[in-house]
Amino acid sequence: MRRLPTRSTGTVRRRVVGAMAVAVLCTGGLVAVPASATPTAAQAEAPPAPDEGPALTPPMGFNNWNSTHCSADFDEAMVKGIADLFVDKGLKDAGYQYVNLDDCWALPSRDANGKLVPDPARFPNGIKAVADYVHSKGLKLGIYTSAGTKTCSDIGFPGALGHEYSDAQQFADWGVDYLKYDNCNNQGVDAKQRYTTMRDALKATGRPIVYSICEWGENKPWEWAGDVGQLWRTTGDISDSWGSMLSLMKQNLPLAQYAGPGHWNDPDMLEVGNGGMTDTEYRTHFSMWSVMASPLLIGTDLRKASDETYEILSNHDVIAVDQDPLGKQGTVVSSEGGRWVVSKEMKDGSRAVALFNESGSAQRIATTAKEVGLPSATAYAARDLWQHKDFNTAGTLAATVPAHGTVLLRVAADPKWAAYPPASELGLDEGVFVEPGAAAKVTATFTDLGRTPARDVAVSVSGPAGKGWAVKAAGPTRASEVPSGKSLRTRWTVTPPAGAATGAYDLTLRATYRSPQGTKVTSTVPVTASVATAPPSGASDLGDLPWLATSNGYGPVERNTSNGEDGAGDGNPLTIGGTVYAKGLGVHAPSSVDYYAARSCERVTAQVGVDDEKDTKGTVAFEVWADGKKVASTGVLTNSDAPQSLSADVTGAQVVRLVVTDGGDGVDSDHADWGDAQLDC
Ligand code: GLA
């Protein structure tokens, strides 16, 4: 995967932008520490930070990095503009507090006295003026530097290594309330030592300053930084892509036990609103960061943000999950086939429950009140935190979740449950795969999950608007009552027009019903219908066959070349262990490629491995799935492995999926080739 071009940790540099950073081996060499690194007498006598400590809930605010990097957009006008919008748009009321400056705020050289100098082009009035402005709005100001000789930007602004006490004092004098302390150009000095020195320097100023450790998880800060900083990055840098966000989430989820009030896991700042993901994906990003009790640092230029972006970032119900005073990070209840259930214990005894669909098509995700840790009860209240509606459930928590989507619930053993309408579940029993002009039979099921009956139930299915699809019910679509735990099942015939192009289409399932008290509920579920043609009989090259859907760590899945990480067609010949394959697929972990097999195929075969273009570090595992069941897999393969033969029995499958995982160590350099991949039908 990509690396930043010229930035260096000073020792072995393996910094990456995007989904995952790999370990930096700091060589432990010490640098001479100038006198300014030791406290002056006055500083040493400064009062200790208050006992309570800051950041008792995860810090919320803004940081410019994800939207501007070091571009000219990053300046005083931006910072003030964001502070204004925090107030005007209700974000301050929603809990956002810190307005943080990232790299590139300074000049490349210190002044004659060793002081940091704000860049006069960006901050003509200095940092104190900006801090005063931000404070005048009732907000707080954050700043950035590196625990190294220079910061991370290519230009290399001064870092604080060896200047900890004087830089910290300068920040305090300006009125800074938050410091993000990066890891570049660290000269191999022990991380614990570097980060602890700055902690002590901040403490010596006497000003409460939230301390954000940004060493990318390389030295497992969760194991030692609980009394060093209030938050620590657990991952490499986020980028504005689904693959990056997902990878960081997966690295951060297992660290739940280390998070708590005043010491948080930080899987990096938000990308919501930056345009590289869909709003569904951004809602997942925001939901999952909140369930993980992550810092919520807005990373988009709010001066240009859409209403939808504001709506996501100011969802009070979701923010309340993040900011819950108990301070628990959610834990994984189950994860299989891309269906994730993550549950966060809340101070009031309720649970925030994320039903997250990692996969590229809608699927049912289900759990129970018991599984998410709630005590046994007759029924529960469940609030849908994106719909802002309350329901009652007898215990089942289930939904058809759109591709890459998250249904976020807050569930409580609440004696008031009967006041809410019954929760329901609506979905298709199986995926819809249909050939142009042919009829597909599908079953839609409405189930009452509540303890009370659903009355006047009506279910409908509609095809994509204006595209000429015929949809007919072959059974009753209404019921005067669906009792607790019971279902209304309806067979439907769905026919795309004969000229329909192959591809994915949105069908809409809708149910309306009333609670016993008469409250009307409408529930709408988007499901995907795939128009596809059966593969020809005999052996077909998967590098040439049309696919149903793909997802890929970097860039698109490539046909008959390796994956070059960026645009289509930027790869090389597929090459594993010196063998070149004219046909096949070039992907980047995490990846999946779905083919329609029309229940008429028998076998997938391929020669698989890490492409030779990556010299080291690539570790991947290959899997073949048939209709949601894993039917073949390799172990973890690395660059030094010869091509491995893979053969999978896919007899009778409707959909065959080729999967590449990251081999368990993150996605860096994971260029994976499916050489000579064929489907036999
Ligand atoms: C590192 C950090 C980022 C950002 C940049 C600035 O990559 O991890 O979050 O601060 O440096 O150069």
PDB file of C-alpha atoms in Angstrom, residues 71-278:
ATOM      1  CA  SER A  71      -2.658  23.229   1.881  1.00  0.00           C
ATOM      2  CA  ALA A  72      -3.218  26.969   2.005  1.00  0.00           C
ATOM      3  CA  ASP A  73      -6.801  26.355   3.189  1.00  0.00           C
ATOM      4  CA  PHE A  74      -5.367  25.821   6.656  1.00  0.00           C
ATOM      5  CA  ASP A  75      -5.192  29.270   8.212  1.00  0.00           C
ATOM      6  CA  GLU A  76      -6.616  31.593  10.820  1.00  0.00           C
ATOM      7  CA  ALA A  77      -9.776  32.184   8.779  1.00  0.00           C
ATOM      8  CA  MET A  78     -10.467  28.467   8.722  1.00  0.00           C
ATOM      9  CA  VAL A  79      -9.938  27.998  12.442  1.00  0.00           C
ATOM     10  CA  LYS A  80     -12.130  30.969  13.299  1.00  0.00           C
ATOM     11  CA  GLY A  81     -14.724  29.858  10.758  1.00  0.00           C
ATOM     12  CA  ILE A  82     -14.912  26.429  12.355  1.00  0.00           C
ATOM     13  CA  ALA A  83     -15.278  27.968  15.820  1.00  0.00           C
ATOM     14  CA  ASP A  84     -18.113  30.145  14.510  1.00  0.00           C
ATOM     15  CA  LEU A  85     -19.852  27.151  12.956  1.00  0.00           C
ATOM     16  CA  PHE A  86     -19.480  25.090  16.123  1.00  0.00           C
ATOM     17  CA  VAL A  87     -21.617  27.704  17.819  1.00  0.00           C
ATOM     18  CA  ASP A  88     -23.950  28.631  14.952  1.00  0.00           C
ATOM     19  CA  LYS A  89     -24.734  25.100  13.840  1.00  0.00           C
ATOM     20  CA  GLY A  90     -25.300  23.688  17.315  1.00  0.00           C
ATOM     21  CA  LEU A  91     -22.175  21.520  17.306  1.00  0.00           C
ATOM     22  CA  LYS A  92     -20.927  23.152  20.492  1.00  0.00           C
ATOM     23  CA  ASP A  93     -24.239  22.309  22.133  1.00  0.00           C
ATOM     24  CA  ALA A  94     -23.875  18.770  20.796  1.00  0.00           C
ATOM     25  CA  GLY A  95     -20.591  18.484  22.727  1.00  0.00           C
ATOM     26  CA  TYR A  96     -17.869  19.486  20.268  1.00  0.00           C
ATOM     27  CA  GLN A  97     -15.344  21.550  22.147  1.00  0.00           C
ATOM     28  CA  TYR A  98     -11.807  21.457  20.760  1.00  0.00           C
ATOM     29  CA  VAL A  99     -10.713  23.280  17.626  1.00  0.00           C
ATOM     30  CA  ASN A 100      -7.359  21.720  16.851  1.00  0.00           C
ATOM     31  CA  LEU A 101      -4.510  22.761  14.587  1.00  0.00           C
ATOM     32  CA  ASP A 102      -2.516  19.955  12.996  1.00  0.00           C
ATOM     33  CA  ASP A 103       0.884  19.991  11.310  1.00  0.00           C
ATOM     34  CA  CYS A 104       2.167  22.977   9.271  1.00  0.00           C
ATOM     35  CA  TRP A 105       1.070  25.800  11.568  1.00  0.00           C
ATOM     36  CA  ALA A 106       4.712  26.839  12.283  1.00  0.00           C
ATOM     37  CA  LEU A 107       7.679  28.117  10.357  1.00  0.00           C
ATOM     38  CA  PRO A 108      10.382  25.535   9.565  1.00  0.00           C
ATOM     39  CA  SER A 109      12.880  27.163  11.947  1.00  0.00           C
ATOM     40  CA  ARG A 110      12.778  28.249  15.562  1.00  0.00           C
ATOM     41  CA  ASP A 111      13.669  31.848  16.371  1.00  0.00           C
ATOM     42  CA  ALA A 112      16.996  32.950  17.873  1.00  0.00           C
ATOM     43  CA  ASN A 113      15.695  32.050  21.357  1.00  0.00           C
ATOM     44  CA  GLY A 114      14.652  28.557  20.316  1.00  0.00           C
ATOM     45  CA  LYS A 115      10.978  29.503  20.269  1.00  0.00           C
ATOM     46  CA  LEU A 116       8.455  28.167  17.800  1.00  0.00           C
ATOM     47  CA  VAL A 117       7.226  30.722  15.274  1.00  0.00           C
ATOM     48  CA  PRO A 118       3.702  30.561  13.837  1.00  0.00           C
ATOM     49  CA  ASP A 119       3.666  30.784  10.027  1.00  0.00           C
ATOM     50  CA  PRO A 120       2.790  34.455   9.389  1.00  0.00           C
ATOM     51  CA  ALA A 121       1.044  33.605   6.126  1.00  0.00           C
ATOM     52  CA  ARG A 122      -1.371  31.254   7.867  1.00  0.00           C
ATOM     53  CA  PHE A 123      -1.533  32.882  11.301  1.00  0.00           C
ATOM     54  CA  PRO A 124      -0.632  36.563  10.856  1.00  0.00           C
ATOM     55  CA  ASN A 125      -1.829  37.352  14.376  1.00  0.00           C
ATOM     56  CA  GLY A 126      -0.100  34.408  16.007  1.00  0.00           C
ATOM     57  CA  ILE A 127      -1.576  31.475  17.874  1.00  0.00           C
ATOM     58  CA  LYS A 128      -2.567  33.347  21.016  1.00  0.00           C
ATOM     59  CA  ALA A 129      -4.957  35.517  19.007  1.00  0.00           C
ATOM     60  CA  VAL A 130      -6.572  32.390  17.578  1.00  0.00           C
ATOM     61  CA  ALA A 131      -6.779  30.822  21.030  1.00  0.00           C
ATOM     62  CA  ASP A 132      -8.387  33.985  22.408  1.00  0.00           C
ATOM     63  CA  TYR A 133     -10.954  33.941  19.620  1.00  0.00           C
ATOM     64  CA  VAL A 134     -11.755  30.272  20.149  1.00  0.00           C
ATOM     65  CA  HIS A 135     -11.987  30.816  23.925  1.00  0.00           C
ATOM     66  CA  SER A 136     -14.301  33.781  23.400  1.00  0.00           C
ATOM     67  CA  LYS A 137     -16.742  31.324  21.853  1.00  0.00           C
ATOM     68  CA  GLY A 138     -16.559  29.076  24.894  1.00  0.00           C
ATOM     69  CA  LEU A 139     -14.433  26.550  22.986  1.00  0.00           C
ATOM     70  CA  LYS A 140     -10.898  25.228  23.404  1.00  0.00           C
ATOM     71  CA  LEU A 141      -7.826  25.268  21.193  1.00  0.00           C
ATOM     72  CA  GLY A 142      -5.544  22.378  20.312  1.00  0.00           C
ATOM     73  CA  ILE A 143      -2.118  22.316  18.703  1.00  0.00           C
ATOM     74  CA  TYR A 144       0.264  19.769  17.209  1.00  0.00           C
ATOM     75  CA  THR A 145       3.929  18.868  17.256  1.00  0.00           C
ATOM     76  CA  SER A 146       6.043  15.744  17.071  1.00  0.00           C
ATOM     77  CA  ALA A 147       8.014  13.755  19.646  1.00  0.00           C
ATOM     78  CA  GLY A 148      10.917  13.969  17.253  1.00  0.00           C
ATOM     79  CA  THR A 149      13.332  16.480  15.827  1.00  0.00           C
ATOM     80  CA  LYS A 150      10.834  17.455  13.123  1.00  0.00           C
ATOM     81  CA  THR A 151       7.115  16.996  12.516  1.00  0.00           C
ATOM     82  CA  CYS A 152       5.740  14.586   9.941  1.00  0.00           C
ATOM     83  CA  SER A 153       5.193  16.931   7.004  1.00  0.00           C
ATOM     84  CA  ASP A 154       7.699  16.664   4.152  1.00  0.00           C
ATOM     85  CA  ILE A 155       8.753  20.229   4.863  1.00  0.00           C
ATOM     86  CA  GLY A 156       9.699  19.233   8.390  1.00  0.00           C
ATOM     87  CA  PHE A 157       8.616  21.764  10.969  1.00  0.00           C
ATOM     88  CA  PRO A 158      10.390  21.810  14.325  1.00  0.00           C
ATOM     89  CA  GLY A 159       9.562  18.911  16.627  1.00  0.00           C
ATOM     90  CA  ALA A 160       9.691  19.051  20.414  1.00  0.00           C
ATOM     91  CA  LEU A 161      12.237  16.330  21.128  1.00  0.00           C
ATOM     92  CA  GLY A 162      14.777  18.000  23.362  1.00  0.00           C
ATOM     93  CA  HIS A 163      12.561  21.122  23.649  1.00  0.00           C
ATOM     94  CA  GLU A 164       9.702  19.590  25.600  1.00  0.00           C
ATOM     95  CA  TYR A 165       9.588  21.984  28.548  1.00  0.00           C
ATOM     96  CA  SER A 166      10.037  25.187  26.593  1.00  0.00           C
ATOM     97  CA  ASP A 167       7.581  24.179  23.852  1.00  0.00           C
ATOM     98  CA  ALA A 168       4.997  23.050  26.386  1.00  0.00           C
ATOM     99  CA  GLN A 169       5.381  26.368  28.184  1.00  0.00           C
ATOM    100  CA  GLN A 170       4.988  28.251  24.930  1.00  0.00           C
ATOM    101  CA  PHE A 171       1.763  26.340  24.209  1.00  0.00           C
ATOM    102  CA  ALA A 172       0.483  27.054  27.709  1.00  0.00           C
ATOM    103  CA  ASP A 173       1.365  30.742  27.338  1.00  0.00           C
ATOM    104  CA  TRP A 174      -0.684  30.878  24.148  1.00  0.00           C
ATOM    105  CA  GLY A 175      -3.664  29.333  25.938  1.00  0.00           C
ATOM    106  CA  VAL A 176      -3.507  25.932  24.272  1.00  0.00           C
ATOM    107  CA  ASP A 177      -5.836  23.304  25.783  1.00  0.00           C
ATOM    108  CA  TYR A 178      -4.916  20.179  23.814  1.00  0.00           C
ATOM    109  CA  LEU A 179      -1.713  18.793  22.313  1.00  0.00           C
ATOM    110  CA  LYS A 180      -1.462  16.121  19.631  1.00  0.00           C
ATOM    111  CA  TYR A 181       2.058  14.730  19.863  1.00  0.00           C
ATOM    112  CA  ASP A 182       3.207  12.835  16.761  1.00  0.00           C
ATOM    113  CA  ASN A 183       5.988  10.299  16.248  1.00  0.00           C
ATOM    114  CA  CYS A 184       8.018  11.332  13.200  1.00  0.00           C
ATOM    115  CA  ASN A 185      11.785  11.868  13.219  1.00  0.00           C
ATOM    116  CA  ASN A 186      12.009  10.370  16.675  1.00  0.00           C
ATOM    117  CA  GLN A 187      15.717   9.452  16.335  1.00  0.00           C
ATOM    118  CA  GLY A 188      14.998   6.038  17.773  1.00  0.00           C
ATOM    119  CA  VAL A 189      14.505   7.371  21.285  1.00  0.00           C
ATOM    120  CA  ASP A 190      12.324   5.088  23.384  1.00  0.00           C
ATOM    121  CA  ALA A 191       8.676   6.028  22.904  1.00  0.00           C
ATOM    122  CA  LYS A 192       7.700   5.724  26.534  1.00  0.00           C
ATOM    123  CA  GLN A 193      10.516   8.084  27.455  1.00  0.00           C
ATOM    124  CA  ARG A 194       9.617  10.610  24.741  1.00  0.00           C
ATOM    125  CA  TYR A 195       5.911  10.657  25.549  1.00  0.00           C
ATOM    126  CA  THR A 196       6.431  10.699  29.307  1.00  0.00           C
ATOM    127  CA  THR A 197       8.807  13.655  29.075  1.00  0.00           C
ATOM    128  CA  MET A 198       6.171  15.708  27.293  1.00  0.00           C
ATOM    129  CA  ARG A 199       3.538  14.623  29.823  1.00  0.00           C
ATOM    130  CA  ASP A 200       5.761  15.965  32.589  1.00  0.00           C
ATOM    131  CA  ALA A 201       6.452  19.133  30.624  1.00  0.00           C
ATOM    132  CA  LEU A 202       2.740  19.764  30.122  1.00  0.00           C
ATOM    133  CA  LYS A 203       2.076  19.109  33.788  1.00  0.00           C
ATOM    134  CA  ALA A 204       4.832  21.540  34.729  1.00  0.00           C
ATOM    135  CA  THR A 205       3.028  24.387  32.933  1.00  0.00           C
ATOM    136  CA  GLY A 206       0.185  24.122  35.425  1.00  0.00           C
ATOM    137  CA  ARG A 207      -2.342  24.456  32.624  1.00  0.00           C
ATOM    138  CA  PRO A 208      -4.704  21.532  32.056  1.00  0.00           C
ATOM    139  CA  ILE A 209      -3.854  20.360  28.544  1.00  0.00           C
ATOM    140  CA  VAL A 210      -5.401  17.241  27.025  1.00  0.00           C
ATOM    141  CA  TYR A 211      -2.532  15.109  25.808  1.00  0.00           C
ATOM    142  CA  SER A 212      -3.069  13.079  22.640  1.00  0.00           C
ATOM    143  CA  ILE A 213      -0.369  10.491  21.985  1.00  0.00           C
ATOM    144  CA  CYS A 214       0.061   9.888  18.273  1.00  0.00           C
ATOM    145  CA  GLU A 215       2.593   7.079  17.862  1.00  0.00           C
ATOM    146  CA  TRP A 216       0.220   5.053  15.636  1.00  0.00           C
ATOM    147  CA  GLY A 217      -0.007   2.111  18.022  1.00  0.00           C
ATOM    148  CA  GLU A 218       3.550   1.063  17.261  1.00  0.00           C
ATOM    149  CA  ASN A 219       4.667   0.648  20.862  1.00  0.00           C
ATOM    150  CA  LYS A 220       1.329  -0.606  22.207  1.00  0.00           C
ATOM    151  CA  PRO A 221       0.607   2.600  24.137  1.00  0.00           C
ATOM    152  CA  TRP A 222      -2.561   1.004  25.526  1.00  0.00           C
ATOM    153  CA  GLU A 223      -0.239  -1.064  27.700  1.00  0.00           C
ATOM    154  CA  TRP A 224       1.730   1.823  29.212  1.00  0.00           C
ATOM    155  CA  ALA A 225       0.132   5.182  28.445  1.00  0.00           C
ATOM    156  CA  GLY A 226      -2.853   5.049  30.816  1.00  0.00           C
ATOM    157  CA  ASP A 227      -1.158   7.568  33.078  1.00  0.00           C
ATOM    158  CA  VAL A 228       0.731   9.324  30.307  1.00  0.00           C
ATOM    159  CA  GLY A 229      -1.915  10.718  27.945  1.00  0.00           C
ATOM    160  CA  GLN A 230      -5.682  10.924  27.763  1.00  0.00           C
ATOM    161  CA  LEU A 231      -5.827   9.276  24.347  1.00  0.00           C
ATOM    162  CA  TRP A 232      -3.481   7.338  22.127  1.00  0.00           C
ATOM    163  CA  ARG A 233      -3.647   6.491  18.482  1.00  0.00           C
ATOM    164  CA  THR A 234      -4.036   2.749  17.988  1.00  0.00           C
ATOM    165  CA  THR A 235      -3.483   2.766  14.230  1.00  0.00           C
ATOM    166  CA  GLY A 236      -1.782   4.373  11.259  1.00  0.00           C
ATOM    167  CA  ASP A 237      -3.448   7.288   9.513  1.00  0.00           C
ATOM    168  CA  ILE A 238      -7.009   7.123   8.298  1.00  0.00           C
ATOM    169  CA  SER A 239      -7.780   8.029   4.697  1.00  0.00           C
ATOM    170  CA  ASP A 240     -11.136   8.856   3.217  1.00  0.00           C
ATOM    171  CA  SER A 241     -11.959   5.372   1.952  1.00  0.00           C
ATOM    172  CA  TRP A 242     -14.113   2.486   3.072  1.00  0.00           C
ATOM    173  CA  GLY A 243     -11.134   0.111   3.183  1.00  0.00           C
ATOM    174  CA  SER A 244      -9.099   2.413   5.398  1.00  0.00           C
ATOM    175  CA  MET A 245     -11.920   3.120   7.836  1.00  0.00           C
ATOM    176  CA  LEU A 246     -12.788  -0.572   8.065  1.00  0.00           C
ATOM    177  CA  SER A 247      -9.215  -1.622   8.665  1.00  0.00           C
ATOM    178  CA  LEU A 248      -8.759   0.901  11.486  1.00  0.00           C
ATOM    179  CA  MET A 249     -12.011  -0.196  13.058  1.00  0.00           C
ATOM    180  CA  LYS A 250     -10.836  -3.808  13.045  1.00  0.00           C
ATOM    181  CA  GLN A 251      -7.525  -2.887  14.649  1.00  0.00           C
ATOM    182  CA  ASN A 252      -9.208  -0.819  17.349  1.00  0.00           C
ATOM    183  CA  LEU A 253     -12.061  -3.161  18.297  1.00  0.00           C
ATOM    184  CA  PRO A 254      -9.903  -5.746  20.128  1.00  0.00           C
ATOM    185  CA  LEU A 255      -8.444  -3.049  22.410  1.00  0.00           C
ATOM    186  CA  ALA A 256     -11.687  -2.406  24.300  1.00  0.00           C
ATOM    187  CA  GLN A 257     -10.326  -3.393  27.695  1.00  0.00           C
ATOM    188  CA  TYR A 258      -7.784  -0.556  27.651  1.00  0.00           C
ATOM    189  CA  ALA A 259     -10.254   2.311  27.213  1.00  0.00           C
ATOM    190  CA  GLY A 260     -11.877   4.202  30.047  1.00  0.00           C
ATOM    191  CA  PRO A 261     -12.478   7.682  31.442  1.00  0.00           C
ATOM    192  CA  GLY A 262      -9.360   9.779  30.877  1.00  0.00           C
ATOM    193  CA  HIS A 263      -7.613   7.181  28.706  1.00  0.00           C
ATOM    194  CA  TRP A 264      -9.062   6.406  25.298  1.00  0.00           C
ATOM    195  CA  ASN A 265      -8.146   4.328  22.265  1.00  0.00           C
ATOM    196  CA  ASP A 266      -7.959   6.632  19.238  1.00  0.00           C
ATOM    197  CA  PRO A 267      -8.459   4.991  15.825  1.00  0.00           C
ATOM    198  CA  ASP A 268      -7.837   8.416  14.200  1.00  0.00           C
ATOM    199  CA  MET A 269     -10.017  11.335  13.247  1.00  0.00           C
ATOM    200  CA  LEU A 270     -13.304  11.355  11.359  1.00  0.00           C
ATOM    201  CA  GLU A 271     -13.538  11.483   7.576  1.00  0.00           C
ATOM    202  CA  VAL A 272     -17.309  12.122   7.605  1.00  0.00           C
ATOM    203  CA  GLY A 273     -18.138  14.624   4.866  1.00  0.00           C
ATOM    204  CA  ASN A 274     -14.902  14.422   2.874  1.00  0.00           C
ATOM    205  CA  GLY A 275     -16.511  12.696  -0.108  1.00  0.00           C
ATOM    206  CA  GLY A 276     -14.640   9.398  -0.390  1.00  0.00           C
ATOM    207  CA  MET A 277     -17.409   7.332   1.190  1.00  0.00           C
ATOM    208  CA  THR A 278     -21.185   7.242   0.846  1.00  0.00           C
TER     209      THR A 278
END
